[in-house]
Amino acid sequence: MEIIKDKEFGGERPLFASKGLRLENVTIHAGESALKCCRDIEAEGCRFEGKYPFWHVDGFKITNSLFTPGARAALWYSRNLEMSDTQVDAPKMFREMDGIILRNVNIPDAEETLWHCANVDIKNVKVNKADYLFMHSRNIRIEDWEQHGNYSFQYCSNVEIRNAVINSKDAFWATENVTIYDSVLTGEYLGWHSHRLHLVRCKISGTQPLCYCRDLILEDCEFAEDCDLAFEDSEVKATVLTPITSVKNPLRGEIHAKSFGEIIIDENSKADEPVILKNEL
């Protein structure tokens, strides 16, 4: 593997179509597509300032590096990335990618990040300003995750999340096959129009959670007081360890809770038969 150390590059495509390249303490200054169409690239202790440095790349490792705000849209249309111990200050990262491993990464401006990605494995990552995170992505595994940003995980499929703090309104809309364990989910309109959403030991807050769901399962979850008008038109099997402020027109299933503040079944209910509601916990 060729090693480039303590060098600086700028302009257009300075390392275009490189193969088997290791960068150590390298700075990529302003310009575009520094490492476009490359394969088998390693970058350690590097600084990326120019736009679009890693497009159409297959097989690359990035460690202990920095992407400045100027390195926007840095990783698109690429495969088989491992990134660790890295600060990503650039927005619109990770698009149309297959095979992403992130470890100990901080992304404070995660606007429109991780769109149309597949086979994503994340641990100990923080994201902020993360509106529309993970749009249309699939096959995602996340652990030890902290997120601030709305409309996240919309239209995603095959997702497993553990030990997360997610602050996001309209999260998990129209998802399919999502399971979340031991997490805090804060934000209104959680999980609408989802299919096979499974929440285990989660703490949930925000108005009108979990409406228009199909095959929704909750196991030993907790609802905050602002979780009102829950489960409208949803197929649900739920065990909630706290009181539920209000339930409105659930479609079918069973809901077990510590207590119910209000149960609303009105002329707009679509249920064929009464949903089982039990306050026996």
mmCIF file of C-alpha atoms in Angstrom:
data_model
loop_
_atom_site.group_PDB
_atom_site.id
_atom_site.type_symbol
_atom_site.label_atom_id
_atom_site.label_comp_id
_atom_site.label_asym_id
_atom_site.label_seq_id
_atom_site.Cartn_x
_atom_site.Cartn_y
_atom_site.Cartn_z
ATOM 1 C CA MET A 1 0.000 0.000 0.000
ATOM 2 C CA GLU A 2 1.387 3.401 -0.983
ATOM 3 C CA ILE A 3 1.742 5.839 1.948
ATOM 4 C CA ILE A 4 1.312 9.600 1.614
ATOM 5 C CA LYS A 5 2.274 11.433 4.809
ATOM 6 C CA ASP A 6 2.289 15.061 5.949
ATOM 7 C CA LYS A 7 1.148 16.408 2.572
ATOM 8 C CA GLU A 8 -1.442 18.970 1.432
ATOM 9 C CA PHE A 9 -3.640 18.821 -1.668
ATOM 10 C CA GLY A 10 -6.220 21.129 -3.244
ATOM 11 C CA GLY A 11 -8.008 21.860 -6.461
ATOM 12 C CA GLU A 12 -9.880 19.364 -8.615
ATOM 13 C CA ARG A 13 -9.409 15.582 -8.244
ATOM 14 C CA PRO A 14 -5.823 15.563 -6.948
ATOM 15 C CA LEU A 15 -5.937 11.826 -6.092
ATOM 16 C CA PHE A 16 -8.570 10.716 -8.588
ATOM 17 C CA ALA A 17 -8.904 6.944 -9.195
ATOM 18 C CA SER A 18 -6.194 6.007 -6.685
ATOM 19 C CA LYS A 19 -5.985 2.417 -5.445
ATOM 20 C CA GLY A 20 -4.302 0.997 -2.350
ATOM 21 C CA LEU A 21 -3.498 4.355 -0.767
ATOM 22 C CA ARG A 22 -2.860 5.251 2.879
ATOM 23 C CA LEU A 23 -3.044 8.921 3.917
ATOM 24 C CA GLU A 24 -1.408 9.984 7.194
ATOM 25 C CA ASN A 25 -1.718 13.558 8.466
ATOM 26 C CA VAL A 26 -2.876 14.749 5.051
ATOM 27 C CA THR A 27 -4.942 17.918 4.472
ATOM 28 C CA ILE A 28 -7.358 18.202 1.549
ATOM 29 C CA HIS A 29 -7.898 21.935 0.954
ATOM 30 C CA ALA A 30 -10.651 23.661 -1.038
ATOM 31 C CA GLY A 31 -11.550 22.004 -4.308
ATOM 32 C CA GLU A 32 -13.717 19.111 -5.403
ATOM 33 C CA SER A 33 -13.654 15.315 -5.552
ATOM 34 C CA ALA A 34 -10.174 14.756 -4.103
ATOM 35 C CA LEU A 35 -10.545 10.967 -3.867
ATOM 36 C CA LYS A 36 -13.295 10.290 -6.366
ATOM 37 C CA CYS A 37 -13.524 6.830 -7.967
ATOM 38 C CA CYS A 38 -10.922 5.338 -5.605
ATOM 39 C CA ARG A 39 -10.698 1.961 -3.853
ATOM 40 C CA ASP A 40 -8.898 0.517 -0.841
ATOM 41 C CA ILE A 41 -8.160 3.851 0.839
ATOM 42 C CA GLU A 42 -7.061 4.480 4.437
ATOM 43 C CA ALA A 43 -7.006 7.933 6.039
ATOM 44 C CA GLU A 44 -5.686 8.553 9.554
ATOM 45 C CA GLY A 45 -5.316 11.901 11.255
ATOM 46 C CA CYS A 46 -6.477 13.722 8.139
ATOM 47 C CA ARG A 47 -8.324 16.987 7.575
ATOM 48 C CA PHE A 48 -10.878 17.375 4.778
ATOM 49 C CA GLU A 49 -11.868 20.908 3.757
ATOM 50 C CA GLY A 50 -12.911 20.552 0.109
ATOM 51 C CA LYS A 51 -16.250 19.392 -1.275
ATOM 52 C CA TYR A 52 -17.160 15.821 -2.263
ATOM 53 C CA PRO A 53 -13.860 14.116 -1.300
ATOM 54 C CA PHE A 54 -15.143 10.515 -1.269
ATOM 55 C CA TRP A 55 -17.549 9.827 -4.144
ATOM 56 C CA HIS A 56 -17.781 6.450 -5.883
ATOM 57 C CA VAL A 57 -15.246 4.907 -3.495
ATOM 58 C CA ASP A 58 -15.168 1.163 -2.705
ATOM 59 C CA GLY A 59 -13.443 0.081 0.505
ATOM 60 C CA PHE A 60 -12.142 2.849 2.786
ATOM 61 C CA LYS A 61 -11.223 3.426 6.441
ATOM 62 C CA ILE A 62 -11.204 6.864 8.073
ATOM 63 C CA THR A 63 -9.886 7.259 11.643
ATOM 64 C CA ASN A 64 -9.136 10.174 13.945
ATOM 65 C CA SER A 65 -9.949 12.703 11.238
ATOM 66 C CA LEU A 66 -11.914 15.923 10.706
ATOM 67 C CA PHE A 67 -14.420 16.949 8.039
ATOM 68 C CA THR A 68 -14.824 20.728 8.182
ATOM 69 C CA PRO A 69 -18.084 22.428 7.071
ATOM 70 C CA GLY A 70 -16.551 22.984 3.646
ATOM 71 C CA ALA A 71 -16.370 19.223 3.091
ATOM 72 C CA ARG A 72 -20.141 19.044 2.590
ATOM 73 C CA ALA A 73 -21.655 16.016 0.874
ATOM 74 C CA ALA A 74 -18.357 14.222 1.459
ATOM 75 C CA LEU A 75 -19.352 10.570 1.162
ATOM 76 C CA TRP A 76 -21.840 9.679 -1.570
ATOM 77 C CA TYR A 77 -22.384 6.730 -3.922
ATOM 78 C CA SER A 78 -19.762 4.660 -2.090
ATOM 79 C CA ARG A 79 -19.384 1.221 -0.513
ATOM 80 C CA ASN A 80 -17.760 -0.428 2.489
ATOM 81 C CA LEU A 81 -16.816 2.449 4.789
ATOM 82 C CA GLU A 82 -15.369 2.144 8.308
ATOM 83 C CA MET A 83 -15.170 5.448 10.183
ATOM 84 C CA SER A 84 -14.040 5.834 13.802
ATOM 85 C CA ASP A 85 -13.021 8.542 16.277
ATOM 86 C CA THR A 86 -13.861 11.246 13.763
ATOM 87 C CA GLN A 87 -15.467 14.699 13.927
ATOM 88 C CA VAL A 88 -17.865 15.450 11.068
ATOM 89 C CA ASP A 89 -18.799 19.138 10.956
ATOM 90 C CA ALA A 90 -20.038 18.971 7.352
ATOM 91 C CA PRO A 91 -23.743 18.512 6.462
ATOM 92 C CA LYS A 92 -25.376 16.148 3.982
ATOM 93 C CA MET A 93 -23.071 13.219 4.659
ATOM 94 C CA PHE A 94 -23.538 9.593 3.598
ATOM 95 C CA ARG A 95 -25.868 9.300 0.586
ATOM 96 C CA GLU A 96 -26.635 6.308 -1.609
ATOM 97 C CA MET A 97 -24.121 4.168 0.275
ATOM 98 C CA ASP A 98 -23.971 0.427 0.994
ATOM 99 C CA GLY A 99 -21.960 -0.814 3.968
ATOM 100 C CA ILE A 100 -21.297 1.810 6.657
ATOM 101 C CA ILE A 101 -19.659 1.214 10.058
ATOM 102 C CA LEU A 102 -19.444 4.224 12.400
ATOM 103 C CA ARG A 103 -17.753 4.113 15.827
ATOM 104 C CA ASN A 104 -17.242 7.081 18.155
ATOM 105 C CA VAL A 105 -18.302 9.708 15.622
ATOM 106 C CA ASN A 106 -19.775 13.151 16.326
ATOM 107 C CA ILE A 107 -21.923 14.890 13.689
ATOM 108 C CA PRO A 108 -23.160 18.264 15.030
ATOM 109 C CA ASP A 109 -24.736 19.364 11.723
ATOM 110 C CA ALA A 110 -26.431 16.206 10.446
ATOM 111 C CA GLU A 111 -28.932 17.865 8.125
ATOM 112 C CA GLU A 112 -30.125 15.491 5.364
ATOM 113 C CA THR A 113 -27.641 12.821 6.399
ATOM 114 C CA LEU A 114 -27.699 9.063 5.760
ATOM 115 C CA TRP A 115 -30.241 9.122 2.921
ATOM 116 C CA HIS A 116 -30.839 6.029 0.799
ATOM 117 C CA CYS A 117 -28.219 3.984 2.648
ATOM 118 C CA ALA A 118 -28.137 0.238 3.328
ATOM 119 C CA ASN A 119 -26.349 -2.061 5.766
ATOM 120 C CA VAL A 120 -25.470 0.526 8.402
ATOM 121 C CA ASP A 121 -23.836 -0.405 11.755
ATOM 122 C CA ILE A 122 -23.482 2.437 14.282
ATOM 123 C CA LYS A 123 -22.229 2.569 17.876
ATOM 124 C CA ASN A 124 -21.519 5.515 20.171
ATOM 125 C CA VAL A 125 -22.494 8.265 17.760
ATOM 126 C CA LYS A 126 -24.044 11.682 18.450
ATOM 127 C CA VAL A 127 -25.939 13.729 15.868
ATOM 128 C CA ASN A 128 -27.470 17.197 16.088
ATOM 129 C CA LYS A 129 -29.537 19.364 13.706
ATOM 130 C CA ALA A 130 -30.484 16.027 12.183
ATOM 131 C CA ASP A 131 -33.685 16.816 10.274
ATOM 132 C CA TYR A 132 -34.733 14.051 7.856
ATOM 133 C CA LEU A 133 -32.005 11.721 9.086
ATOM 134 C CA PHE A 134 -31.950 8.225 7.518
ATOM 135 C CA MET A 135 -34.591 8.951 4.876
ATOM 136 C CA HIS A 136 -35.367 5.796 2.823
ATOM 137 C CA SER A 137 -32.590 3.686 4.392
ATOM 138 C CA ARG A 138 -32.607 -0.012 5.302
ATOM 139 C CA ASN A 139 -30.820 -2.708 7.283
ATOM 140 C CA ILE A 140 -29.694 -0.468 10.143
ATOM 141 C CA ARG A 141 -28.231 -1.448 13.548
ATOM 142 C CA ILE A 142 -27.667 1.293 16.138
ATOM 143 C CA GLU A 143 -26.404 1.226 19.737
ATOM 144 C CA ASP A 144 -25.527 4.007 22.207
ATOM 145 C CA TRP A 145 -27.000 6.762 20.042
ATOM 146 C CA GLU A 146 -27.938 10.377 20.829
ATOM 147 C CA GLN A 147 -29.983 12.351 18.318
ATOM 148 C CA HIS A 148 -31.566 15.799 18.030
ATOM 149 C CA GLY A 149 -33.487 16.484 14.812
ATOM 150 C CA ASN A 150 -36.976 16.019 13.413
ATOM 151 C CA TYR A 151 -38.575 13.737 10.784
ATOM 152 C CA SER A 152 -35.986 11.007 11.341
ATOM 153 C CA PHE A 153 -36.070 7.419 10.062
ATOM 154 C CA GLN A 154 -38.954 8.082 7.685
ATOM 155 C CA TYR A 155 -39.595 5.246 5.201
ATOM 156 C CA CYS A 156 -36.860 3.056 6.746
ATOM 157 C CA SER A 157 -36.985 -0.738 6.979
ATOM 158 C CA ASN A 158 -35.261 -3.429 9.009
ATOM 159 C CA VAL A 159 -33.965 -1.264 11.856
ATOM 160 C CA GLU A 160 -32.745 -2.288 15.333
ATOM 161 C CA ILE A 161 -31.917 0.390 17.923
ATOM 162 C CA ARG A 162 -30.595 -0.101 21.486
ATOM 163 C CA ASN A 163 -29.842 2.381 24.266
ATOM 164 C CA ALA A 164 -30.727 5.516 22.330
ATOM 165 C CA VAL A 165 -31.936 9.010 23.147
ATOM 166 C CA ILE A 166 -33.976 10.262 20.189
ATOM 167 C CA ASN A 167 -35.458 13.769 20.190
ATOM 168 C CA SER A 168 -37.461 13.943 16.971
ATOM 169 C CA LYS A 169 -41.023 14.786 16.059
ATOM 170 C CA ASP A 170 -42.550 12.713 13.249
ATOM 171 C CA ALA A 171 -39.967 9.971 13.846
ATOM 172 C CA PHE A 172 -40.334 6.495 12.316
ATOM 173 C CA TRP A 173 -43.148 7.425 9.931
ATOM 174 C CA ALA A 174 -44.088 4.743 7.402
ATOM 175 C CA THR A 175 -41.318 2.456 8.622
ATOM 176 C CA GLU A 176 -41.328 -1.327 8.349
ATOM 177 C CA ASN A 177 -39.763 -3.866 10.724
ATOM 178 C CA VAL A 178 -38.314 -1.524 13.357
ATOM 179 C CA THR A 179 -37.422 -2.692 16.878
ATOM 180 C CA ILE A 180 -36.238 -0.285 19.591
ATOM 181 C CA TYR A 181 -34.931 -1.407 23.003
ATOM 182 C CA ASP A 182 -34.282 0.541 26.217
ATOM 183 C CA SER A 183 -34.496 3.978 24.641
ATOM 184 C CA VAL A 184 -35.962 7.425 25.271
ATOM 185 C CA LEU A 185 -38.203 8.668 22.436
ATOM 186 C CA THR A 186 -39.263 12.305 22.667
ATOM 187 C CA GLY A 187 -41.383 14.030 20.029
ATOM 188 C CA GLU A 188 -44.939 14.319 18.838
ATOM 189 C CA TYR A 189 -46.615 12.028 16.296
ATOM 190 C CA LEU A 190 -44.250 9.102 16.894
ATOM 191 C CA GLY A 191 -44.415 6.177 14.489
ATOM 192 C CA TRP A 192 -47.455 7.102 12.404
ATOM 193 C CA HIS A 193 -48.288 4.761 9.507
ATOM 194 C CA SER A 194 -45.620 2.271 10.590
ATOM 195 C CA HIS A 195 -45.748 -1.474 10.011
ATOM 196 C CA ARG A 196 -44.346 -3.897 12.598
ATOM 197 C CA LEU A 197 -42.937 -1.291 14.980
ATOM 198 C CA HIS A 198 -41.826 -3.012 18.206
ATOM 199 C CA LEU A 199 -40.888 -0.954 21.289
ATOM 200 C CA VAL A 200 -39.327 -2.689 24.310
ATOM 201 C CA ARG A 201 -38.772 -0.899 27.652
ATOM 202 C CA CYS A 202 -38.907 2.513 26.013
ATOM 203 C CA LYS A 203 -39.837 5.847 27.579
ATOM 204 C CA ILE A 204 -42.138 7.794 25.265
ATOM 205 C CA SER A 205 -43.289 11.411 25.329
ATOM 206 C CA GLY A 206 -45.154 13.673 22.918
ATOM 207 C CA THR A 207 -48.734 14.141 21.804
ATOM 208 C CA GLN A 208 -50.621 11.643 19.632
ATOM 209 C CA PRO A 209 -48.103 8.798 19.631
ATOM 210 C CA LEU A 210 -48.383 5.641 17.562
ATOM 211 C CA CYS A 211 -51.404 6.317 15.364
ATOM 212 C CA TYR A 212 -52.367 4.556 12.113
ATOM 213 C CA CYS A 213 -49.938 1.703 12.902
ATOM 214 C CA ARG A 214 -50.217 -1.915 11.834
ATOM 215 C CA ASP A 215 -48.822 -4.802 13.921
ATOM 216 C CA LEU A 216 -47.635 -2.425 16.655
ATOM 217 C CA ILE A 217 -46.166 -4.046 19.810
ATOM 218 C CA LEU A 218 -45.145 -2.332 23.041
ATOM 219 C CA GLU A 219 -43.507 -4.290 25.872
ATOM 220 C CA ASP A 220 -43.105 -2.716 29.328
ATOM 221 C CA CYS A 221 -42.961 0.848 28.017
ATOM 222 C CA GLU A 222 -43.619 4.116 29.862
ATOM 223 C CA PHE A 223 -45.745 7.045 28.670
ATOM 224 C CA ALA A 224 -45.276 10.643 29.814
ATOM 225 C CA GLU A 225 -48.320 12.748 30.695
ATOM 226 C CA ASP A 226 -48.265 14.510 27.301
ATOM 227 C CA CYS A 227 -48.846 11.210 25.448
ATOM 228 C CA ASP A 228 -52.498 11.968 24.784
ATOM 229 C CA LEU A 229 -54.808 10.718 22.017
ATOM 230 C CA ALA A 230 -52.678 7.609 21.564
ATOM 231 C CA PHE A 231 -53.186 4.682 19.180
ATOM 232 C CA GLU A 232 -55.794 6.208 16.868
ATOM 233 C CA ASP A 233 -56.689 3.704 14.114
ATOM 234 C CA SER A 234 -53.840 1.379 15.177
ATOM 235 C CA GLU A 235 -53.547 -2.384 15.461
ATOM 236 C CA VAL A 236 -51.794 -2.663 18.791
ATOM 237 C CA LYS A 237 -50.678 -5.080 21.482
ATOM 238 C CA ALA A 238 -49.282 -2.987 24.320
ATOM 239 C CA THR A 239 -48.115 -3.215 27.904
ATOM 240 C CA VAL A 240 -47.589 0.262 29.389
ATOM 241 C CA LEU A 241 -46.292 0.479 32.958
ATOM 242 C CA THR A 242 -47.557 4.024 33.541
ATOM 243 C CA PRO A 243 -50.911 5.756 33.212
ATOM 244 C CA ILE A 244 -51.982 6.690 29.689
ATOM 245 C CA THR A 245 -53.498 10.173 29.524
ATOM 246 C CA SER A 246 -55.918 9.291 26.722
ATOM 247 C CA VAL A 247 -56.552 6.653 24.087
ATOM 248 C CA LYS A 248 -58.559 7.484 20.971
ATOM 249 C CA ASN A 249 -60.294 5.068 18.598
ATOM 250 C CA PRO A 250 -57.805 2.184 18.504
ATOM 251 C CA LEU A 251 -58.569 -0.202 15.653
ATOM 252 C CA ARG A 252 -57.958 -3.612 17.189
ATOM 253 C CA GLY A 253 -55.857 -5.442 19.781
ATOM 254 C CA GLU A 254 -55.152 -5.146 23.511
ATOM 255 C CA ILE A 255 -53.774 -2.321 25.633
ATOM 256 C CA HIS A 256 -52.703 -3.036 29.220
ATOM 257 C CA ALA A 257 -51.754 0.009 31.298
ATOM 258 C CA LYS A 258 -51.460 1.142 34.903
ATOM 259 C CA SER A 259 -54.519 3.311 34.290
ATOM 260 C CA PHE A 260 -56.360 5.275 31.599
ATOM 261 C CA GLY A 261 -57.183 8.941 32.019
ATOM 262 C CA GLU A 262 -59.672 9.065 29.146
ATOM 263 C CA ILE A 263 -60.892 6.520 26.615
ATOM 264 C CA ILE A 264 -62.377 8.123 23.503
ATOM 265 C CA ILE A 265 -64.499 5.889 21.284
ATOM 266 C CA ASP A 266 -66.604 8.067 19.030
ATOM 267 C CA GLU A 267 -68.510 7.882 15.740
ATOM 268 C CA ASN A 268 -65.237 7.943 13.800
ATOM 269 C CA SER A 269 -63.994 4.656 15.208
ATOM 270 C CA LYS A 270 -63.183 2.029 12.547
ATOM 271 C CA ALA A 271 -63.001 -0.886 14.972
ATOM 272 C CA ASP A 272 -65.006 -4.011 14.063
ATOM 273 C CA GLU A 273 -65.120 -5.002 17.719
ATOM 274 C CA PRO A 274 -64.100 -3.330 20.989
ATOM 275 C CA VAL A 275 -60.376 -3.159 21.714
ATOM 276 C CA ILE A 276 -59.429 -4.749 25.038
ATOM 277 C CA LEU A 277 -58.311 -2.087 27.524
ATOM 278 C CA LYS A 278 -57.126 -3.290 30.940
ATOM 279 C CA ASN A 279 -55.735 -1.247 33.860
ATOM 280 C CA GLU A 280 -54.465 -4.185 35.860
ATOM 281 C CA LEU A 281 -50.738 -3.478 36.152
#
